[in-house]
Coordinates of C-alpha atoms in Angstrom, one line a residue:
X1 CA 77.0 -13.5 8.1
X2 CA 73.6 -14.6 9.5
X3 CA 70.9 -12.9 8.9
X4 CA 69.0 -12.8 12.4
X5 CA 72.3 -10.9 14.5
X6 CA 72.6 -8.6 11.2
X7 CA 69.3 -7.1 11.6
X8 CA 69.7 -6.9 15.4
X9 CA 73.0 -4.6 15.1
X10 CA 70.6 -3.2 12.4
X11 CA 67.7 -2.2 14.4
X12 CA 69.3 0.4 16.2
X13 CA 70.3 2.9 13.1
X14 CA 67.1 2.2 11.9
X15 CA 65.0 3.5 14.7
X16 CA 67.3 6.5 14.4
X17 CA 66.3 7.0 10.4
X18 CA 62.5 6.9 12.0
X19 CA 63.0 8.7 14.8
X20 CA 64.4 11.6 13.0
X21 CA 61.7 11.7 10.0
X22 CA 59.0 11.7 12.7
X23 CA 60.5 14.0 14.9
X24 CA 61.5 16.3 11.8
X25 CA 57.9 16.2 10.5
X26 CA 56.2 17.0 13.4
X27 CA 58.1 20.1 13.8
X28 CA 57.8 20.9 10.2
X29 CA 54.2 19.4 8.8
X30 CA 51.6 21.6 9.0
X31 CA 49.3 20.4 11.4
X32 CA 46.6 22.9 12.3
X33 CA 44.4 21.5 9.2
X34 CA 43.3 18.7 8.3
X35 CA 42.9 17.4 4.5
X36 CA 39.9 15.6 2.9
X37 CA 42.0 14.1 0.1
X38 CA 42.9 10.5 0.7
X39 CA 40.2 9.8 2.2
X40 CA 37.5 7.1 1.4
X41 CA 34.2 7.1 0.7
X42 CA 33.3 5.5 4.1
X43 CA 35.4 7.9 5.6
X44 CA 33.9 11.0 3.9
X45 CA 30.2 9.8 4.8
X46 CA 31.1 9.6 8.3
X47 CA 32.2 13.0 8.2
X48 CA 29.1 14.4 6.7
X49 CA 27.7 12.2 9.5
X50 CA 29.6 13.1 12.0
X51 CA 28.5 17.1 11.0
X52 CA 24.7 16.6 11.0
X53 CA 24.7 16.0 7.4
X54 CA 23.1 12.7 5.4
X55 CA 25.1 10.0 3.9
X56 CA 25.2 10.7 0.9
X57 CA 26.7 14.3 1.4
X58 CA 30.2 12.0 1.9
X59 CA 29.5 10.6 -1.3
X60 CA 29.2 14.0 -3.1
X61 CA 32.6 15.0 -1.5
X62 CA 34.0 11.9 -2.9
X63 CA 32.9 12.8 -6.4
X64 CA 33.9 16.4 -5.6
X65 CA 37.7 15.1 -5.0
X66 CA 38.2 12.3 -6.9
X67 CA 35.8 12.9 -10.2
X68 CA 35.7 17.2 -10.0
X69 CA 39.0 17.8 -8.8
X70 CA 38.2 20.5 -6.7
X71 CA 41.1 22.5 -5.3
X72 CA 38.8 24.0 -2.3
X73 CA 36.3 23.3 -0.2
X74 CA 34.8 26.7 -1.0
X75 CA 34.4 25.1 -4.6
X76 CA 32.3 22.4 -3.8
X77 CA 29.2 24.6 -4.9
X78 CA 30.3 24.6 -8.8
X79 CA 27.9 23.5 -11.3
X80 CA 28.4 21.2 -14.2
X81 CA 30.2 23.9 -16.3
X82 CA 33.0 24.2 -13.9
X83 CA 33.6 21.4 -12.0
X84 CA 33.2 18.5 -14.9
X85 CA 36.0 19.7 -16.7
X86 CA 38.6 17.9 -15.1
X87 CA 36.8 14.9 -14.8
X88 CA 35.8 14.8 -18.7
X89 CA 39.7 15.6 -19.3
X90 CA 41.3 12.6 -17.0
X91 CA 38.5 10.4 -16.3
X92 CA 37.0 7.8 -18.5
X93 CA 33.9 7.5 -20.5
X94 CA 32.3 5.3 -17.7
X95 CA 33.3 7.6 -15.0
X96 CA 32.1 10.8 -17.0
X97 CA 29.0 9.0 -18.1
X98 CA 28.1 8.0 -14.0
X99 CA 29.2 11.8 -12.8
X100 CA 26.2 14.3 -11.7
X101 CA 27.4 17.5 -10.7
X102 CA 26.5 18.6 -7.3
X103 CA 26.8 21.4 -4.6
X104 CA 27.5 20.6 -1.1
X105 CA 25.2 23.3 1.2
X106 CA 26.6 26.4 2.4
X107 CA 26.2 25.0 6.3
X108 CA 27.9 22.5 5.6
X109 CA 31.1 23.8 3.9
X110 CA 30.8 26.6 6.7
X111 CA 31.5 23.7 9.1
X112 CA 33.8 21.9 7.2
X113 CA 35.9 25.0 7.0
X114 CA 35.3 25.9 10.5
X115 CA 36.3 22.7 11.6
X116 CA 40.0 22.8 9.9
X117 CA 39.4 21.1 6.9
X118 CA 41.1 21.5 3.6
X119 CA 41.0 20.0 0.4
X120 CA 44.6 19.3 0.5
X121 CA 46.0 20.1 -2.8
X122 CA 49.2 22.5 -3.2
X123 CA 50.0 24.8 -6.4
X124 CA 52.6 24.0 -9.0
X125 CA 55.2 26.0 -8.5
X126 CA 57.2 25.1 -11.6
X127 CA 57.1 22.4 -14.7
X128 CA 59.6 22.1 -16.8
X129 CA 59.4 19.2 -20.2
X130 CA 62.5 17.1 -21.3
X131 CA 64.1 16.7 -25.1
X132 CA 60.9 17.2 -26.9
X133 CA 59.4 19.1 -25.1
X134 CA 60.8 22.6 -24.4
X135 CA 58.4 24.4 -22.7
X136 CA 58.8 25.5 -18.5
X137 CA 55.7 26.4 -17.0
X138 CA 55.7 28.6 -13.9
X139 CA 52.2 28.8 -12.3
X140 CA 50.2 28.9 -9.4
X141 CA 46.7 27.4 -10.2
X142 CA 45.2 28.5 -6.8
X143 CA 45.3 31.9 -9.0
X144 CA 43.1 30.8 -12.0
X145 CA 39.5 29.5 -12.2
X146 CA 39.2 26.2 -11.7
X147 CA 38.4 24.7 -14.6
X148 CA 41.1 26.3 -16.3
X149 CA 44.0 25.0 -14.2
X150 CA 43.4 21.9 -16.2
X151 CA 43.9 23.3 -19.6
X152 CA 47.3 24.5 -18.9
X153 CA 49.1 25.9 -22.3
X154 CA 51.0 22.7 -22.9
X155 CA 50.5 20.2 -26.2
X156 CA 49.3 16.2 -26.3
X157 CA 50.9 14.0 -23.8
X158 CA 52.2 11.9 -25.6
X159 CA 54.4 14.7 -27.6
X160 CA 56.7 14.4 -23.8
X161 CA 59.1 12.9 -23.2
X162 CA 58.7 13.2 -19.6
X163 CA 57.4 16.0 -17.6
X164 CA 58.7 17.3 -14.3
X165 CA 56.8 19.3 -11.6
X166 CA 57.5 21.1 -8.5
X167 CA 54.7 21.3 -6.1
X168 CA 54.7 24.4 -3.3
X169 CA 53.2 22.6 -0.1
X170 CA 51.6 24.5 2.8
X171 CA 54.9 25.0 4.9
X172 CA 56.8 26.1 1.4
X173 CA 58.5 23.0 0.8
X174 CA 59.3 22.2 -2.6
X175 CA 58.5 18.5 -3.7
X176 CA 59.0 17.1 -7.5
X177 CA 57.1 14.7 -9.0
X178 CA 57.5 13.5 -12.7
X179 CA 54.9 12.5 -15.6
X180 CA 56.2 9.6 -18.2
X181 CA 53.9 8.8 -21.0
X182 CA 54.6 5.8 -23.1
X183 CA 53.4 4.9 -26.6
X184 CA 52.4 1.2 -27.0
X185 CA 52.9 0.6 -30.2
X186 CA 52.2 -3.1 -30.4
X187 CA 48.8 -2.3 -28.4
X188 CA 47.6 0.8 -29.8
X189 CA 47.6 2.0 -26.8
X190 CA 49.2 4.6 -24.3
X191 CA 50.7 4.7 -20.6
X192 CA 51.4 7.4 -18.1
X193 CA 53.8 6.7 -15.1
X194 CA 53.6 9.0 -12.0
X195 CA 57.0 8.8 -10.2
X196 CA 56.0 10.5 -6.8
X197 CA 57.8 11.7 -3.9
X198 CA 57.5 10.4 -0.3
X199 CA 59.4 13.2 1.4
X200 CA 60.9 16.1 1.3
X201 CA 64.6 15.4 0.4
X202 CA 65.8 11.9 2.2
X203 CA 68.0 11.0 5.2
X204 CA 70.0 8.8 3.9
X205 CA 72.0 10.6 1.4
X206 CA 73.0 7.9 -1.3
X207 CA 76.3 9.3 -2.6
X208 CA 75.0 9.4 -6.3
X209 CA 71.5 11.1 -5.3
X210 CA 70.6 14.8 -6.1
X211 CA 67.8 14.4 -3.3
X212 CA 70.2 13.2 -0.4
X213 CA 72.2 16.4 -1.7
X214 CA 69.5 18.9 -1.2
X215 CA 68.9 17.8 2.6
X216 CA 66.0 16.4 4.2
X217 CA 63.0 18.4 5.8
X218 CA 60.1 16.4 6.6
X219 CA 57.8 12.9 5.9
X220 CA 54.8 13.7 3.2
X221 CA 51.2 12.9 4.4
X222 CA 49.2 10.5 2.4
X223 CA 47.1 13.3 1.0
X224 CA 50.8 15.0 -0.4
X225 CA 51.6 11.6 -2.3
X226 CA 48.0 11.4 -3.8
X227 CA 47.9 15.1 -4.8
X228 CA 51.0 14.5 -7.1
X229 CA 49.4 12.2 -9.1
X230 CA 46.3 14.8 -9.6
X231 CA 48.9 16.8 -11.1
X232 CA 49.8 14.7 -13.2
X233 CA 46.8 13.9 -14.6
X234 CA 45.4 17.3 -14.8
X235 CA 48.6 18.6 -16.6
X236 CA 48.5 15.9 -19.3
X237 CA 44.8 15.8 -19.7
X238 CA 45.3 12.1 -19.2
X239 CA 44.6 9.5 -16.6
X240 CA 47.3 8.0 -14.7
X241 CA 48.1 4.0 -15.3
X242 CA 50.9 3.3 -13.2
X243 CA 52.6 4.9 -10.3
X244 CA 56.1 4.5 -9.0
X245 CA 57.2 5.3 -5.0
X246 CA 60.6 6.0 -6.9
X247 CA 60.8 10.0 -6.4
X248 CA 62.1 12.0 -3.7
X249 CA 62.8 10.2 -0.1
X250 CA 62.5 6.9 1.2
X251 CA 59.3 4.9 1.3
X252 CA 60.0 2.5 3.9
X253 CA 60.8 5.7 6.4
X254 CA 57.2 7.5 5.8
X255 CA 55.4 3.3 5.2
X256 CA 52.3 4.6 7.2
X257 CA 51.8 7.4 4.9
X258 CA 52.8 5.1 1.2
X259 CA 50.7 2.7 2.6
X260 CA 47.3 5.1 2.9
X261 CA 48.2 6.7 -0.4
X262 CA 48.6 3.1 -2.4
X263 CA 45.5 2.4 -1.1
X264 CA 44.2 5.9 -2.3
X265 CA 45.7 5.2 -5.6
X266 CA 43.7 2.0 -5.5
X267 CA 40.3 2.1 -4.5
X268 CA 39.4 6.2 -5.7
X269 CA 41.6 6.4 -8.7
X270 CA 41.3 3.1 -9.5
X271 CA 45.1 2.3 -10.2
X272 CA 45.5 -1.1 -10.1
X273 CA 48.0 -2.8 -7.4
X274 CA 49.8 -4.3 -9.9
X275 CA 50.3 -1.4 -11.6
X276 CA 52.5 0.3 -8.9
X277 CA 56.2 -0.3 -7.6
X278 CA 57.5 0.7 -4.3
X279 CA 61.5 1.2 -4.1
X280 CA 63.4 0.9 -1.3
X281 CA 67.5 1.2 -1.3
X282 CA 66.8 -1.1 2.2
X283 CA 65.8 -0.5 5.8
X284 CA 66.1 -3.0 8.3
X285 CA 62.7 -4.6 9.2
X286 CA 59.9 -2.8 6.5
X287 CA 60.2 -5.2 3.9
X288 CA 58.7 -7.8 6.7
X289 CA 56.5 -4.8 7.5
X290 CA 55.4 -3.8 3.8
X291 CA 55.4 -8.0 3.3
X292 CA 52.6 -8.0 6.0
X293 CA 50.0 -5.8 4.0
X294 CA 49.9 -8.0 1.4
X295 CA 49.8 -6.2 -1.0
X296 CA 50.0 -6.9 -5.3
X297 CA 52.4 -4.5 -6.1
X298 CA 56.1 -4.5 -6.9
X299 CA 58.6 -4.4 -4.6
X300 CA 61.9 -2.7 -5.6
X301 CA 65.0 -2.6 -4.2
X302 CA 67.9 -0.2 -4.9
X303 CA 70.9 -2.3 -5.0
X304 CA 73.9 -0.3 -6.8
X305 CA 76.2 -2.8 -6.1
X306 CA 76.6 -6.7 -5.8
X307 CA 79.0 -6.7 -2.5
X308 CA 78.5 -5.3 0.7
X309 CA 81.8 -3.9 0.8
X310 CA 81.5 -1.5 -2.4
X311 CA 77.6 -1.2 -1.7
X312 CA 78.7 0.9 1.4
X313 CA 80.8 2.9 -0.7
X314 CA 78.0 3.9 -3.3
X315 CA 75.2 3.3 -0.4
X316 CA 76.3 4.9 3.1
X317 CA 73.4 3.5 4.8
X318 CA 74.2 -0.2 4.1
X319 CA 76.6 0.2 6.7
X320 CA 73.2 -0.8 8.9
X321 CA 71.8 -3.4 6.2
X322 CA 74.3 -6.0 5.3
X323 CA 73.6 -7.7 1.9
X324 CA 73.0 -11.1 3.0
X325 CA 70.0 -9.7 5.4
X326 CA 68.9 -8.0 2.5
X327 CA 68.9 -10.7 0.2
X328 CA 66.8 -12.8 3.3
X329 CA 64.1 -10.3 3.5
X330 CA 63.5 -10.1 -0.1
X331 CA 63.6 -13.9 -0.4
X332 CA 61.2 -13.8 2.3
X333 CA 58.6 -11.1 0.6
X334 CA 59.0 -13.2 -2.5
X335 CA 57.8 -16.3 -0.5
X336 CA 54.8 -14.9 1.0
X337 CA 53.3 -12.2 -1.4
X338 CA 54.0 -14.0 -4.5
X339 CA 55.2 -11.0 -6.3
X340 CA 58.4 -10.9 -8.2
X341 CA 61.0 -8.2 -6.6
X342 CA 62.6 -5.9 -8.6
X343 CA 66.8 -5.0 -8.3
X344 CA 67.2 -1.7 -8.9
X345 CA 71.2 -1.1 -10.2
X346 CA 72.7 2.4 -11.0
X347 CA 75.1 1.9 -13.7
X348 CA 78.6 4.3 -12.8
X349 CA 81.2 4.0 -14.9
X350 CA 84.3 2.7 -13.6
X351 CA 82.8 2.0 -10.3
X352 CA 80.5 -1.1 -10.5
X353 CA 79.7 -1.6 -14.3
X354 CA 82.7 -3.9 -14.9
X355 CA 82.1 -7.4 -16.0
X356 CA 83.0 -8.9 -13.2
X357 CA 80.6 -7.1 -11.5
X358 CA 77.7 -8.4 -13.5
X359 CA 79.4 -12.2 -12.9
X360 CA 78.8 -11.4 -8.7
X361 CA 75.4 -9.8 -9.0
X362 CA 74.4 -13.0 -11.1
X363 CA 75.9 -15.8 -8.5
X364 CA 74.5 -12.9 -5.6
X365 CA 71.0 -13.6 -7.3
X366 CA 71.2 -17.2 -8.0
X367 CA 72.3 -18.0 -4.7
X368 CA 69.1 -16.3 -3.0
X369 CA 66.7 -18.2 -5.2
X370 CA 65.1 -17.3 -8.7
X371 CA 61.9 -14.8 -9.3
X372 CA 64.3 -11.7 -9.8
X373 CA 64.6 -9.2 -12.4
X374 CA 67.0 -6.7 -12.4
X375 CA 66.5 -3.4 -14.1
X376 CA 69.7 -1.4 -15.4
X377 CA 69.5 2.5 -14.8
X378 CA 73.1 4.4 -16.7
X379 CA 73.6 7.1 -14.7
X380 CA 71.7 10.7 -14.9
X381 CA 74.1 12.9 -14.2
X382 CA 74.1 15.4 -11.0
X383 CA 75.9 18.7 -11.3
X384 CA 78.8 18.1 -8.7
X385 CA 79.2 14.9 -8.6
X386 CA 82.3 12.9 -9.5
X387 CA 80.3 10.1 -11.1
X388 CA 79.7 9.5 -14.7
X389 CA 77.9 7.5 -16.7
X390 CA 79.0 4.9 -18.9
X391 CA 79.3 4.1 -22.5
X392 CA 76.0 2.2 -23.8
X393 CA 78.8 -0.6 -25.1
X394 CA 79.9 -0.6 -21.4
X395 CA 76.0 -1.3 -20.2
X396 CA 75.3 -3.7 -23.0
X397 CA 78.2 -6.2 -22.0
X398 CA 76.7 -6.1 -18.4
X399 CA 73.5 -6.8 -19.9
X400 CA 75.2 -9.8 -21.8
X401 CA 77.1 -11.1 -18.5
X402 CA 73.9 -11.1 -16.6
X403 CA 71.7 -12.9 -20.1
X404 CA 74.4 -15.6 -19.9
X405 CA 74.1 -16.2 -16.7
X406 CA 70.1 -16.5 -17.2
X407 CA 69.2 -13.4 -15.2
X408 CA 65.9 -11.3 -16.4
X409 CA 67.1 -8.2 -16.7
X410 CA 66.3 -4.7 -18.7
X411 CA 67.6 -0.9 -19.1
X412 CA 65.6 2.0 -17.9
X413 CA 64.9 4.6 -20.4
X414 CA 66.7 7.5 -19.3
X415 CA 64.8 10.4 -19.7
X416 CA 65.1 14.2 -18.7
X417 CA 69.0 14.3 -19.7
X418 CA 68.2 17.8 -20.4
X419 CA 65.8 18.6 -18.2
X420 CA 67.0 18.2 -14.8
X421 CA 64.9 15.2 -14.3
X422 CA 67.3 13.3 -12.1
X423 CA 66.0 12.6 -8.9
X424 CA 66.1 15.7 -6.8
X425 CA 67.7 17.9 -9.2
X426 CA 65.2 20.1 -10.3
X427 CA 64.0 20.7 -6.1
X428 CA 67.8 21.5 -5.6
X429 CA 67.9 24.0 -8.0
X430 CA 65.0 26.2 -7.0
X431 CA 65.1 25.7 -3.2
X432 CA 67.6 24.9 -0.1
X433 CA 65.5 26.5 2.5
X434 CA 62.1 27.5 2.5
X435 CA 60.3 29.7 -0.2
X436 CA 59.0 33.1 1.6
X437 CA 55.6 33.6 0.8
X438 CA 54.7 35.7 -2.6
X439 CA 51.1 36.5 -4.2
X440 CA 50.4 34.1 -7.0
X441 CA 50.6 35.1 -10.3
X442 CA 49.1 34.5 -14.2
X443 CA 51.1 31.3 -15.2
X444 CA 53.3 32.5 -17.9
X445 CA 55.5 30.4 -20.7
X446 CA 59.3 31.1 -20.2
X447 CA 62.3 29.8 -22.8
X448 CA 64.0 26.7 -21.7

């Protein structure tokens, strides 16, 4: 099937998937303020500007946001012993050794405030730790002081295996986002993955997904992405590395948004490019679209299956995507970014873990050009769902088939088993419609 009439019967469904995340989130976003986070420097000097305010007062909100971590505008008065906590927790020697603490002047807060602005960040409304961890953390850190919402009760980092959090937006919506820490062993060193969200629950309901399960609400806006990764870092008292657009939703459905909160991640946290990943399971056009930016990081793209026929099975919305377009488009990324794409491939037993299904990913693969790697993910099991996930001699013979065949390829790490930290699972289990609001409460440590 050729690839240009594939993506014009495509187009259609497509606009549909966009029409209904924007329409959804501009009924649902809150939009009566307006958030400082995720914005630059240049755009947070313009602002002071643009109040009556010097230069440099953008500057001190940048440091307020980025280096303090303040969680309100009505903070940005703290002196040293509040607000550089966070940053001497999460930020590096460098960065702690070039902070001065400063206070932004009543008037101008005043008008900030007056003028709709926020800082942007939500509470956590629950954390919850995988297998060596077993401690769930219910809190509301818009409750405590500050500098303690840092210094939550929970041990070293890298005593988790993973850590999962729920954050409580503005409208109520429940979001997760999950921490991974990783020992280096061979470089003495240690790395923390963010895995963030890009909406709230997803459209397109991949038949294996808890998030597709639990509905979809709305798009995030770039200041909700970068906030998740604040949470991260502030919860294990250690500065993010990488980030992954691998959480709730679909990236390519909210790209305006991923795109402003990459570059967030990038130029004020100083993640490098390379150092994120941004899945897709495939909507017709925005690879082109994310190809354009140019950007350094990975793309990856959810694959499940290596025919279109049983990839509409696993993947309903590939009825819109054939394979071969795809396959084009990623070929095509490759070509003009230079960066090696990614195959993301649920492992469910029985359904596409055979042999033979590793011999026609392989010859899918080959025939669309070299530069790929595919990464094997068994599957995390979802309460209700008929899927299960297969032997580890079952996903080591598919990682033989594809090795012979001379296919980079490795096997995700599962983590969470216990712990609901399947995509979407933990959201499903606290919320289906919107929390009512409740007073915050003193975070308190409950039994797993």
């Amino acid at each position: 099937m050729a690839a240009a009439p594939s993506h014009v019967r495509a187009a259609p469904l497509a606009r549909a998937f966009r029409a209904r995340a924007s329409a959804t989130a501009t009924a649902t976003a809150p939009t009566s303020r307006r958030a400082l986070l995720g914005l630059s420097e240049a755009e947070l000097r313009q602002l002071a500007l643009d109040h009556g305010q010097q230069s440099y007062r953008g500057k001190q909100l940048h440091d307020l946001l980025y280096k303090s971590r303040a969680r309100q505008v009505q903070e940005f008065n703290y002196g040293e012993s509040a607000v550089h906590a966070t940053c001497l927790l999460v930020c590096s020697p460098k960065q702690n050794n070039l902070y001065t603490p400063c206070t932004v002047p009543k008037a101008f807060r005043e008008a900030l405030l007056g003028a709709g602005w926020t800082v942007g960040r939500s509470p956590v409304h629950h954390a919850v730790t995988a297998s060596d961890g077993t401690t769930k953390v219910l809190l509301f850190p818009c409750a405590l002081p500050r500098a303690l919402t840092a210094a939550v009760l929970l041990r070293s980092p890298l005593l988790y295996s993973s850590l999962q959090i729920l954050l409580k937006l503005e409208d109520n919506r429940l979001i997760e986002t999950v921490g991974i820490p990783v020992d280096d062993d061979n470089k003495g060193s240690s790395r923390l993955t963010a895995c963030v969200s890009s909406q709230v629950g997803c459209p397109l309901r991949c038949s294996f997904c808890a998030t597709g399960k639990g509905g979809f609400a709305r798009n995030l806006r770039p200041h909700e992405i970068v906030e998740q990764v604040l949470a991260i870092e502030e919860m294990f008292k250690h500065r993010v590395t990488n980030v992954v657009f691998m959480g709730m939703g679909e990236p390519m459905l909210n790209l305006k948004s991923v795109i402003e909160a990459h570059r967030c991640f990038n130029k004020e946290l100083k993640i490098g490019q390379r150092m994120m990943t941004i899945s897709t399971v495939g909507v017709p056009n925005t690879i082109k679209m994310l190809a354009s930016h140019k950007l350094q990081s990975t793309l990856a793209v959810s694959l499940h299956a290596p025919n279109q026929k049983l990839r509409e099975t696993i993947v309903p919305s590939a009825k819109s995507y054939p394979l071969g377009a795809l396959m084009d488009d990623c070929k095509s990324y490759f070509l003009e970014t230079g960066r090696r794409v990614s195959f993301e491939y649920t492992l469910l037993a029985g359904i596409n873990d055979e042999k033979e299904h590793a011999e026609e990913l392989a010859e899918l693969l080959r025939t669309c050009g070299g530069g790929y790697h595919v990464n094997l993910i068994p599957y995390n099991p979802i309460e209700g769902s008929e899927y299960k996930r297969p032997y580890r001699k079952v996903v080591q013979a598919f990682v033989d088939a594809l090795e012979a065949r001379k296919i980079t390829v490795s096997v995700r790490q599962t983590r969470g088993l216990d712990a609901n930290a399947a995509c979407g699972q933990l959201r499903n289990e606290f919320q289906k419609n919107p929390l009512l609001e409740s007073s915050p409460s003193e975070p308190s440590l409950v039994p797993a």
